[in-house]
């Protein structure tokens, strides 16, 4: 196995075009697990850690541009935390300090796990994923980007550049259920925004369907919203929890989230 | 042998905060068995069964043998000697012969230059299986086709039970179990399968000695029993197989049985090269035995004023595919089923069965954990039914010296049950913290699931007890050797496995005290240089090693007084003898069946989010009967660690199987408590010397694990009002789904 380490975005896109089979690696907190467990044996790794254009965040007019290499620790601080509080809350629930220092938003999108904790808070903020290849760039709404269990809309020659969000600045929260109090994969998770400006309730849940899923309703439907969210889920029984519990928990979480956000 | 209890003179005892292995462990410099290296070594890999039960129709190793870097591919045909082994009964094939009986059973072994080559070659071994219906329900095992038609555990003085798949059937009957009380409470309890979850996976290295013998460096709990199992399988004399203790990354019972020892030795002897084997985490889950899952039915009868009249229990434990120590685990579960309470009329009916589930054996608490969970829930139910305070009820029935166990054994040693209960109950419980609070100080923790909604507080109490040392007539001894040099320095040899509990420090502490010098070193444990120490288990190692080292030190000083100059003496220490139980009645046949007992009581405060079923254990206070605490820090460490392990069983730790196949063999899905799950523990050490033990010590490693699961679930019951008859308690159980 060889590792390619491009120093610029152009070089990265060129290498990805030349080697579509190369596996991108950012924090490596998913990729290295797969390698160590012998679940993947790629011939090439494309190490994106030296690509400056992917790091950190920037603001373009009203839009926040979160680089694919933005870590959870980054998302828990400063402007990002102020403008996307649910994402910051979600970031605090991810793994351990080590994982939060290494793991990235781009990696979470790349893995596209139904349990990815960055996904619900980005969904409720109607995030758009910016992807590119040597053929050009395109913008894909996050909802469309997540296509199945650990499958996303990326083509073989494409990289994730960033996530674009126009912060709603509306009251929001994130909650994650796990059978232990830290370092746990979500049994189910939920982000909620009460958007008074648009008169809309938006919820997105994780680990309760093949993909993290967005549910919206008019703001005056708060009473039935918990049921709507639970009803939108298609959970399964697995070693982490039962379908019945996941549905139940979504109901409880939604009610509590609304209470928090409406307070 | 002197039975005088010497007090430890301050100044000679080691300062109790300095563990020799502490700094290297914390800084990452400690060499664990997985860090071993030998020049020219090969890497071993094990081919394992993907089926819980299957016939083996053929094993084709041709392709694997031809792969790059491969030096050997071995199957059962290559086992040089005896084809089966076992801790107590040789019922487990070194490599599967014509049948596999559990998921992950070893079928073939490979040695290659590189680990990756070994893995690939292992994957290329073609095993043709004919899957068979697995026996997975322990309730039905005794009616299914036998997994071991030759009945390896029969005829060892156990009760005759002709049903198939019975490992051991036990009855303890005393008085009139049908005696009526004023009230009766009943319950059915279930305990899931817990894993030891030690962090250092099974690993070691076997080095051929060039003369037909082999040196095995391995993380284990009992060097000599490893040797005695390995040698006949390798067709070698015991002296030709030398076991050396390598750095142990936790054990908790899971290293009592063999893992890679014989396999590495076979590969080393075949290739003439050192062979290292390291399991990965997933493999570790099938590389050792687990805690027995259990189902327990219990009925307690009492008088109106709370005196226990009769206790009846049925205990079923699932031993899995091979016997391991199931016969002793069921005996313990039955012996301690009632708890540390005096009751005249008892019927305990115990059964350990073979199934195709993962094999079970020793784990911290050894049968007493499961029994305590049921018995203490019953005591609480009784307290509720009688409207008596649950601590009062326990005090009223407390078993004390002079009282009688259900086996007819009179408690002769120390057993300060009342004191322990009173002191635990007196520990001040913290006031509820105010809201709002940081998420991590609420149930659900970092998940941010509540700001106080649905949260209820509960307080639980439980008492647990267990034996120390081996029981039922087992010849339990420990050897120590002391070499005094002319210059006054001393070297101590003892094969007691330091599994992280710190027995090395105890040995040095005792030797320095007895020899009156600080110039003492402890040689590394090896079967080549000293006799057996017995197992680092059953809370026995401090007692036994202290006894052996004390005896050897005193003999060495006597010898030097007699002969002058350098001396080298080896001595064996035995605790007072125990005797078997009557197989039909479970009553003692001569003297005691257990040499000594230790009791602990625990008080727990928990907050439960009753809507989401999530828990935060807020505070734990415990009083434990520890005999004489030789090293306070080490004792507290055992109490905290043992409690954390019990908390794991109460709240999250369970090996899940589907048709015998493990579904969560990783630390992603087999969850163990983190820092945020485990509260601080207030430990009150009840020091009452054990008359039969050197320096009055008692083992301290197991009682916290025995009692904590029961105490934590009691707090959850108090908070939720639910029965919670099964551990680990699932969020669904609390939420009532
Ligand atoms: C101990 C532990 C705990 C964890 N806990 C959590 C948790 O609580 N919640 C959670 O959501 N996750 C958790 N994870 C998973 C992981 O940390 C996250 O998914 C993280 O976001 C991955 O980011 P990364 O940068 O490490 O990704 P990597 O491992 O580098 O990559 C992940 C995937 O994304 C692809 N990729 C990365 N960057 C790009 C790019 N720019 N363009 C295209 N594809 C790309 C990779 O090819 C790969 O498929 C945990 C992992 C571990 C090991």
Coordinates of C-alpha atoms in Angstrom, one line a residue, chain B residues 88-614:
Chain B
X88 CA -10.0 -29.7 35.2
X89 CA -11.4 -32.1 32.5
X90 CA -9.6 -32.7 29.3
X91 CA -12.6 -32.3 27.1
X92 CA -11.4 -29.6 24.7
X93 CA -9.4 -30.5 21.6
X94 CA -6.1 -28.7 21.1
X95 CA -7.3 -28.4 17.5
X96 CA -10.8 -29.5 16.5
X97 CA -10.9 -33.1 15.4
X98 CA -14.2 -34.0 13.7
X99 CA -16.5 -31.5 15.2
X100 CA -16.6 -27.9 16.3
X101 CA -18.7 -27.0 19.3
X102 CA -18.5 -23.2 19.5
X103 CA -18.1 -20.2 17.3
X104 CA -14.4 -19.4 17.1
X105 CA -13.1 -22.8 18.1
X106 CA -9.5 -23.4 16.9
X107 CA -9.3 -25.8 13.9
X108 CA -5.8 -25.2 12.5
X109 CA -2.7 -23.1 13.1
X110 CA -0.3 -21.4 10.8
X111 CA 3.3 -20.0 11.2
X112 CA 4.7 -17.6 8.7
X113 CA 7.5 -14.9 8.5
X114 CA 5.1 -12.0 8.7
X115 CA 1.8 -11.6 10.5
X116 CA 0.0 -10.7 7.3
X117 CA 1.4 -13.8 5.6
X118 CA 0.1 -15.9 8.5
X119 CA -3.3 -14.3 8.3
X120 CA -3.6 -14.9 4.6
X121 CA -2.4 -18.5 4.9
X122 CA -5.0 -19.0 7.7
X123 CA -7.7 -17.7 5.4
X124 CA -6.5 -20.1 2.7
X125 CA -7.0 -23.2 4.9
X126 CA -10.1 -24.9 3.5
X127 CA -12.3 -26.5 6.1
X128 CA -15.3 -28.3 4.9
X129 CA -18.1 -28.1 7.5
X130 CA -21.5 -29.7 7.8
X131 CA -23.4 -27.3 10.0
X132 CA -25.3 -29.0 12.8
X133 CA -28.2 -27.6 14.8
X134 CA -26.6 -25.7 17.7
X135 CA -27.7 -26.3 21.3
X136 CA -28.2 -22.7 22.4
X137 CA -31.0 -22.8 25.0
X138 CA -29.6 -23.9 28.3
X139 CA -33.1 -24.7 29.5
X140 CA -33.3 -27.4 26.9
X141 CA -29.7 -28.6 26.8
X142 CA -30.4 -31.6 29.1
X143 CA -32.9 -32.9 26.7
X144 CA -30.9 -32.5 23.5
X145 CA -28.4 -34.8 21.8
X146 CA -25.1 -34.9 23.9
X147 CA -22.3 -32.6 22.8
X148 CA -19.9 -34.7 24.8
X149 CA -21.2 -38.3 24.7
X150 CA -18.2 -39.5 26.8
X151 CA -19.4 -37.3 29.7
X152 CA -16.0 -36.0 30.8
X153 CA -17.1 -34.5 34.1
X154 CA -19.0 -37.6 35.4
X155 CA -17.5 -39.8 38.1
X156 CA -15.6 -37.1 39.9
X157 CA -17.6 -37.3 43.1
X158 CA -20.4 -35.2 41.7
X159 CA -24.1 -36.0 41.9
X160 CA -25.1 -38.7 39.4
X161 CA -27.2 -37.0 36.7
X162 CA -27.6 -39.1 33.6
X163 CA -29.2 -36.4 31.4
X164 CA -27.2 -35.4 28.4
X165 CA -25.1 -32.2 28.5
X166 CA -25.0 -32.0 32.3
X167 CA -21.7 -30.7 33.4
X168 CA -22.6 -30.8 37.1
X169 CA -25.8 -31.1 38.9
X170 CA -25.8 -29.8 42.5
X171 CA -28.2 -30.0 45.4
X172 CA -27.8 -28.3 48.7
X173 CA -30.6 -29.4 51.1
X174 CA -30.8 -28.4 54.7
X175 CA -33.7 -28.6 57.1
X176 CA -37.2 -28.5 55.8
X177 CA -37.3 -26.4 52.6
X178 CA -41.0 -26.6 52.6
X179 CA -41.3 -24.8 56.0
X180 CA -44.0 -22.1 55.8
X181 CA -43.4 -18.5 56.6
X182 CA -45.8 -15.6 57.1
X183 CA -44.8 -14.1 53.8
X184 CA -43.2 -15.4 50.6
X185 CA -41.6 -13.6 47.7
X186 CA -40.6 -15.1 44.5
X187 CA -38.7 -14.0 41.4
X188 CA -36.9 -15.2 38.3
X189 CA -33.6 -13.5 37.5
X190 CA -31.4 -13.5 34.5
X191 CA -27.7 -12.6 34.2
X192 CA -26.2 -12.0 30.7
X193 CA -22.9 -13.2 29.6
X194 CA -20.1 -10.9 30.7
X195 CA -16.6 -10.8 29.3
X196 CA -13.5 -10.1 31.3
X197 CA -12.6 -7.5 28.7
X198 CA -9.0 -7.4 29.7
X199 CA -7.1 -4.8 27.6
X200 CA -4.1 -7.0 26.8
X201 CA -5.2 -9.6 24.3
X202 CA -4.0 -13.2 24.6
X203 CA -0.4 -13.3 23.5
X204 CA 2.9 -14.9 24.0
X205 CA 5.9 -16.5 22.4
X206 CA 7.2 -20.0 22.3
X207 CA 10.9 -20.6 21.9
X208 CA 12.3 -24.1 21.1
X209 CA 15.3 -25.0 23.3
X210 CA 17.0 -27.0 20.6
X211 CA 16.8 -30.2 22.7
X212 CA 13.2 -31.0 22.0
X213 CA 11.8 -28.8 24.8
X214 CA 10.2 -25.4 24.7
X215 CA 10.1 -22.2 26.7
X216 CA 6.7 -20.4 26.6
X217 CA 6.5 -16.8 27.7
X218 CA 2.9 -15.9 28.2
X219 CA 0.5 -13.7 30.1
X220 CA -1.3 -16.2 32.4
X221 CA -2.8 -16.7 35.8
X222 CA -1.2 -20.0 36.8
X223 CA 2.1 -21.0 35.2
X224 CA 2.2 -24.6 36.5
X225 CA -1.2 -25.6 35.4
X226 CA -0.5 -24.2 32.0
X227 CA 2.6 -26.4 31.9
X228 CA 0.7 -29.5 33.2
X229 CA -1.9 -29.1 30.5
X230 CA 0.6 -28.3 27.7
X231 CA 3.2 -31.0 28.3
X232 CA 1.1 -34.1 27.6
X233 CA -0.3 -32.5 24.5
X234 CA 3.2 -31.8 23.3
X235 CA 4.3 -35.3 24.3
X236 CA 6.9 -33.8 26.5
X237 CA 7.9 -34.2 30.2
X238 CA 6.8 -31.3 32.4
X239 CA 10.4 -30.1 32.8
X240 CA 10.7 -29.8 29.1
X241 CA 8.0 -27.2 29.0
X242 CA 8.9 -24.1 30.9
X243 CA 6.3 -21.4 31.3
X244 CA 7.6 -17.9 32.0
X245 CA 5.3 -15.1 33.1
X246 CA 5.2 -12.3 30.6
X247 CA 3.5 -8.9 31.3
X248 CA -0.1 -9.5 32.0
X249 CA -2.6 -6.9 30.7
X250 CA -5.5 -7.9 33.0
X251 CA -6.9 -11.3 33.6
X252 CA -10.1 -11.5 35.8
X253 CA -10.3 -15.3 35.4
X254 CA -10.0 -15.1 31.6
X255 CA -6.5 -16.4 31.6
X256 CA -7.0 -19.4 33.7
X257 CA -7.7 -21.6 30.7
X258 CA -5.1 -22.0 27.9
X259 CA -5.3 -19.9 24.8
X260 CA -2.3 -19.8 22.5
X261 CA 0.2 -21.7 24.7
X262 CA 0.0 -25.2 23.1
X263 CA -0.5 -23.8 19.6
X264 CA 2.6 -21.6 19.7
X265 CA 4.6 -24.4 21.2
X266 CA 3.5 -26.8 18.5
X267 CA 4.5 -24.4 15.8
X268 CA 7.8 -23.6 17.5
X269 CA 8.7 -27.2 17.9
X270 CA 7.7 -28.0 14.3
X271 CA 9.6 -25.1 12.7
X272 CA 12.5 -24.9 15.1
X273 CA 11.9 -21.1 15.3
X274 CA 10.4 -18.9 18.0
X275 CA 6.7 -18.4 17.3
X276 CA 4.7 -15.4 18.5
X277 CA 0.9 -15.3 18.6
X278 CA -1.1 -12.2 19.4
X279 CA -4.9 -12.3 19.2
X280 CA -6.6 -9.2 18.0
X281 CA -9.6 -7.8 19.9
X282 CA -12.2 -9.7 17.9
X283 CA -10.3 -13.0 18.3
X284 CA -9.9 -12.3 22.0
X285 CA -13.6 -12.5 22.4
X286 CA -13.4 -16.2 21.3
X287 CA -9.9 -16.7 22.8
X288 CA -11.1 -17.1 26.4
X289 CA -14.0 -18.2 28.5
X290 CA -16.6 -15.8 29.8
X291 CA -18.8 -15.3 32.9
X292 CA -21.6 -17.8 32.9
X293 CA -25.0 -16.5 31.9
X294 CA -27.5 -17.7 34.5
X295 CA -31.2 -18.0 35.1
X296 CA -32.2 -18.2 38.7
X297 CA -35.6 -18.8 40.3
X298 CA -35.8 -17.9 44.0
X299 CA -38.4 -18.1 46.7
X300 CA -37.9 -16.6 50.1
X301 CA -40.1 -17.2 53.1
X302 CA -40.0 -15.2 56.3
X303 CA -41.8 -14.6 59.5
X304 CA -43.8 -11.4 60.0
X305 CA -41.0 -9.9 61.9
X306 CA -38.5 -10.6 59.1
X307 CA -36.6 -13.7 60.1
X308 CA -35.8 -15.9 57.1
X309 CA -37.6 -19.2 57.4
X310 CA -36.8 -21.0 54.1
X311 CA -35.0 -20.2 50.9
X312 CA -35.4 -22.2 47.7
X313 CA -33.5 -21.5 44.6
X314 CA -32.9 -23.1 41.2
X315 CA -29.8 -22.0 39.4
X316 CA -29.1 -22.8 35.8
X317 CA -25.8 -21.7 34.4
X318 CA -24.7 -22.1 30.7
X319 CA -21.2 -23.5 30.6
X320 CA -21.0 -23.3 26.8
X321 CA -19.1 -25.8 24.8
X322 CA -16.4 -27.1 27.2
X323 CA -16.2 -27.7 30.9
X324 CA -13.5 -25.3 32.0
X325 CA -14.3 -24.5 35.6
X326 CA -18.0 -24.8 35.4
X327 CA -18.2 -27.5 38.0
X328 CA -16.6 -25.2 40.6
X329 CA -18.6 -22.2 39.4
X330 CA -22.0 -23.9 39.9
X331 CA -20.8 -25.2 43.3
X332 CA -19.9 -21.6 44.3
X333 CA -23.2 -20.2 43.0
X334 CA -25.1 -22.7 45.1
X335 CA -22.9 -22.3 48.1
X336 CA -23.4 -18.6 48.3
X337 CA -26.9 -18.5 46.8
X338 CA -28.6 -17.4 50.0
X339 CA -26.1 -14.6 50.7
X340 CA -24.5 -14.0 54.1
X341 CA -27.7 -14.8 56.0
X342 CA -28.6 -17.4 58.5
X343 CA -31.4 -19.6 57.4
X344 CA -32.2 -23.1 58.7
X345 CA -34.2 -24.4 55.7
X346 CA -32.7 -24.3 52.3
X347 CA -33.0 -26.1 49.0
X348 CA -30.7 -25.0 46.2
X349 CA -30.8 -26.9 43.0
X350 CA -28.0 -26.1 40.6
X351 CA -27.2 -27.2 37.1
X352 CA -24.4 -26.4 34.8
X353 CA -24.9 -27.5 31.2
X354 CA -23.0 -27.8 28.0
X355 CA -24.3 -25.9 25.0
X356 CA -22.9 -24.6 21.8
X357 CA -22.6 -21.1 23.2
X358 CA -19.2 -19.5 24.0
X359 CA -17.5 -21.5 26.7
X360 CA -17.7 -20.1 30.2
X361 CA -15.4 -20.4 33.2
X362 CA -13.7 -18.3 35.7
X363 CA -14.5 -14.6 36.1
X364 CA -14.1 -12.4 39.1
X365 CA -16.8 -13.4 41.5
X366 CA -17.0 -16.9 40.2
X367 CA -20.7 -17.9 40.5
X368 CA -21.3 -15.7 43.5
X369 CA -22.0 -12.7 41.3
X370 CA -25.0 -14.3 39.6
X371 CA -26.4 -15.7 42.9
X372 CA -25.9 -12.4 44.7
X373 CA -27.9 -10.5 42.1
X374 CA -30.9 -12.8 42.6
X375 CA -30.6 -13.2 46.4
X376 CA -30.3 -9.5 47.1
X377 CA -33.2 -8.6 44.9
X378 CA -35.2 -11.2 46.9
X379 CA -34.1 -9.5 50.2
X380 CA -35.3 -6.2 48.9
X381 CA -38.6 -7.7 47.8
X382 CA -39.0 -9.3 51.2
X383 CA -38.3 -6.0 52.9
X384 CA -41.0 -4.3 50.8
X385 CA -43.5 -7.1 51.5
X386 CA -42.8 -6.9 55.2
X387 CA -42.5 -3.1 55.2
X388 CA -39.2 -3.5 57.0
X389 CA -36.2 -1.3 56.3
X390 CA -34.1 -3.3 53.9
X391 CA -30.9 -2.7 55.9
X392 CA -32.7 -3.8 59.1
X393 CA -33.9 -6.9 57.4
X394 CA -30.3 -7.8 56.4
X395 CA -29.0 -7.1 59.9
X396 CA -31.7 -9.2 61.4
X397 CA -30.6 -12.2 59.3
X398 CA -26.9 -11.6 59.1
X399 CA -24.7 -14.6 59.2
X400 CA -21.9 -14.3 61.7
X401 CA -19.1 -16.5 63.1
X402 CA -20.7 -19.5 64.8
X403 CA -23.6 -19.4 62.4
X404 CA -24.1 -22.0 59.7
X405 CA -24.0 -22.0 56.0
X406 CA -26.6 -23.9 54.0
X407 CA -23.9 -26.6 53.5
X408 CA -23.8 -27.2 57.2
X409 CA -20.5 -25.5 57.5
X410 CA -20.1 -23.5 60.7
X411 CA -18.4 -20.2 60.2
X412 CA -15.2 -20.4 62.1
X413 CA -13.1 -17.6 60.8
X414 CA -13.8 -13.9 60.5
X415 CA -17.1 -12.8 59.0
X416 CA -18.1 -9.3 60.3
X417 CA -21.3 -9.2 58.3
X418 CA -23.2 -6.9 60.7
X419 CA -20.3 -4.6 61.0
X420 CA -19.9 -4.3 57.3
X421 CA -23.6 -3.7 56.8
X422 CA -23.8 -1.1 59.5
X423 CA -20.7 0.7 58.2
X424 CA -21.8 0.8 54.6
X425 CA -25.3 2.0 55.7
X426 CA -23.7 4.7 57.7
X427 CA -21.7 6.2 54.9
X428 CA -23.3 9.6 54.2
X429 CA -25.0 9.8 50.9
X430 CA -24.4 13.0 48.9
X431 CA -27.2 15.5 48.5
X432 CA -28.8 15.7 45.1
X433 CA -27.0 18.1 42.8
X434 CA -28.9 21.1 41.7
X435 CA -30.2 21.8 38.3
X436 CA -29.2 23.1 35.8
X437 CA -26.1 21.0 35.4
X438 CA -23.6 20.1 32.8
X439 CA -24.8 17.3 30.6
X440 CA -22.0 15.0 31.7
X441 CA -23.4 15.1 35.3
X442 CA -26.8 13.8 34.1
X443 CA -28.0 10.4 32.9
X444 CA -27.1 10.1 29.2
X445 CA -23.9 12.0 29.9
X446 CA -22.2 13.6 27.0
X447 CA -25.2 12.7 24.8
X448 CA -27.0 15.8 26.2
X449 CA -30.3 13.9 26.3
X450 CA -31.8 15.6 29.4
X451 CA -31.6 18.7 31.4
X452 CA -33.4 17.0 34.2
X453 CA -36.6 15.9 32.5
X454 CA -37.5 12.3 33.5
X455 CA -34.7 12.0 36.0
X456 CA -35.4 10.2 39.2
X457 CA -33.0 9.4 42.0
X458 CA -32.7 6.1 43.7
X459 CA -30.7 4.6 46.5
X460 CA -29.8 0.9 46.6
X461 CA -28.1 -1.4 49.1
X462 CA -26.8 -4.9 48.8
X463 CA -24.6 -7.3 50.6
X464 CA -22.5 -10.0 49.0
X465 CA -20.0 -12.6 50.1
X466 CA -17.8 -15.3 48.7
X467 CA -15.1 -17.7 49.6
X468 CA -11.4 -17.0 49.6
X469 CA -9.1 -19.7 48.2
X470 CA -9.9 -23.0 46.5
X471 CA -12.6 -25.2 48.1
X472 CA -14.2 -28.7 48.3
X473 CA -11.0 -30.6 49.1
X474 CA -8.8 -29.1 46.4
X475 CA -5.1 -29.4 47.3
X476 CA -4.5 -25.7 47.3
X477 CA -0.9 -24.7 47.9
X478 CA 1.7 -22.1 47.0
X479 CA 5.4 -22.4 46.8
X480 CA 8.1 -19.9 47.5
X481 CA 11.9 -20.1 47.3
X482 CA 14.2 -17.8 49.1
X483 CA 17.9 -17.4 48.2
X484 CA 20.0 -15.6 50.7
X485 CA 23.4 -14.4 49.5
X486 CA 26.5 -14.1 51.6
X487 CA 26.2 -10.3 51.4
X488 CA 22.8 -10.4 53.1
X489 CA 20.8 -9.7 50.0
X490 CA 17.9 -11.9 49.2
X491 CA 16.2 -13.1 46.1
X492 CA 12.6 -14.5 46.2
X493 CA 11.1 -16.8 43.7
X494 CA 7.4 -17.3 43.5
X495 CA 5.3 -18.1 40.5
X496 CA 2.4 -16.1 41.7
X497 CA 1.1 -14.3 38.6
X498 CA 1.0 -10.5 39.0
X499 CA -2.1 -9.9 36.9
X500 CA -2.2 -6.2 37.8
X501 CA -3.4 -6.8 41.3
X502 CA 0.1 -6.1 42.7
X503 CA 1.0 -9.4 44.3
X504 CA 4.6 -8.7 43.5
X505 CA 4.6 -5.9 45.9
X506 CA 2.9 -8.0 48.6
X507 CA 5.7 -10.6 48.1
X508 CA 8.4 -8.1 48.5
X509 CA 6.7 -6.5 51.4
X510 CA 6.4 -9.8 53.2
X511 CA 10.0 -10.8 52.4
X512 CA 11.4 -7.5 53.6
X513 CA 9.5 -7.7 56.8
X514 CA 10.4 -11.3 57.5
X515 CA 14.0 -11.0 56.5
X516 CA 14.5 -7.7 58.1
X517 CA 16.2 -6.2 55.1
X518 CA 15.2 -4.0 52.2
X519 CA 17.7 -5.7 50.0
X520 CA 15.3 -8.1 48.4
X521 CA 14.5 -8.7 44.8
X522 CA 11.7 -10.8 43.3
X523 CA 12.8 -13.0 40.4
X524 CA 10.4 -13.2 37.4
X525 CA 8.0 -16.1 37.7
X526 CA 8.9 -19.3 35.9
X527 CA 8.2 -23.0 36.2
X528 CA 11.9 -23.6 35.7
X529 CA 12.9 -22.1 39.0
X530 CA 10.2 -22.6 41.6
X531 CA 7.2 -24.8 42.3
X532 CA 3.6 -24.0 41.7
X533 CA 2.0 -20.9 43.3
X534 CA -1.5 -22.0 42.3
X535 CA -3.7 -19.6 40.5
X536 CA -4.0 -15.8 40.8
X537 CA -7.7 -16.2 41.3
X538 CA -10.4 -16.9 43.9
X539 CA -9.1 -13.9 45.9
X540 CA -6.3 -16.2 47.1
X541 CA -3.0 -15.0 45.8
X542 CA -2.2 -12.4 48.5
X543 CA -3.0 -14.9 51.3
X544 CA -1.2 -17.8 49.6
X545 CA 1.9 -16.0 48.4
X546 CA 2.2 -14.2 51.8
X547 CA 2.0 -17.6 53.5
X548 CA 4.5 -19.2 51.2
X549 CA 7.0 -16.3 51.3
X550 CA 6.7 -16.0 55.0
X551 CA 7.3 -19.7 55.5
X552 CA 10.2 -19.8 53.1
X553 CA 11.8 -16.7 54.6
X554 CA 11.6 -18.1 58.1
X555 CA 13.0 -21.4 56.9
X556 CA 15.8 -19.6 55.1
X557 CA 16.7 -17.6 58.3
X558 CA 16.7 -20.9 60.3
X559 CA 18.9 -22.5 57.7
X560 CA 21.3 -19.6 57.8
X561 CA 21.4 -19.8 61.6
X562 CA 22.2 -23.5 61.3
X563 CA 24.7 -23.6 58.5
X564 CA 25.9 -20.0 57.9
X565 CA 26.7 -18.6 54.5
X566 CA 24.4 -18.6 51.5
X567 CA 21.2 -20.6 51.6
X568 CA 18.6 -21.6 49.1
X569 CA 15.3 -23.0 50.4
X570 CA 11.9 -23.7 48.9
X571 CA 8.8 -24.2 50.9
X572 CA 5.2 -25.0 50.3
X573 CA 2.4 -23.4 52.2
X574 CA -1.1 -24.8 52.4
X575 CA -4.2 -23.2 53.9
X576 CA -6.3 -25.3 56.3
X577 CA -7.7 -28.3 54.5
X578 CA -11.2 -28.3 53.0
X579 CA -13.4 -31.2 52.3
X580 CA -15.9 -32.2 49.5
X581 CA -19.6 -31.7 49.8
X582 CA -21.9 -34.7 49.9
X583 CA -23.0 -35.1 46.3
X584 CA -26.6 -35.9 47.2
X585 CA -27.3 -33.3 49.9
X586 CA -24.6 -30.7 49.4
X587 CA -23.7 -31.0 53.1
X588 CA -20.2 -30.9 54.4
X589 CA -18.7 -34.4 54.7
X590 CA -16.0 -33.6 57.2
X591 CA -14.5 -30.2 58.0
X592 CA -15.3 -27.0 56.1
X593 CA -15.8 -27.0 52.3
X594 CA -14.6 -23.3 52.1
X595 CA -11.6 -22.2 54.0
X596 CA -12.6 -18.6 54.6
X597 CA -15.2 -16.0 53.6
X598 CA -15.3 -12.3 52.9
X599 CA -18.3 -10.0 52.9
X600 CA -18.9 -6.6 51.4
X601 CA -21.9 -4.2 51.6
X602 CA -22.5 -1.4 49.2
X603 CA -24.7 1.6 49.0
X604 CA -25.3 3.2 45.6
X605 CA -27.0 6.4 44.5
X606 CA -28.1 6.5 40.9
X607 CA -30.1 8.9 38.8
X608 CA -32.2 7.4 36.1
X609 CA -33.8 9.0 33.1
X610 CA -37.0 6.9 33.3
X611 CA -38.2 8.0 29.9
X612 CA -35.1 7.1 28.0
X613 CA -33.9 4.4 30.3
X614 CA -30.4 5.9 30.8

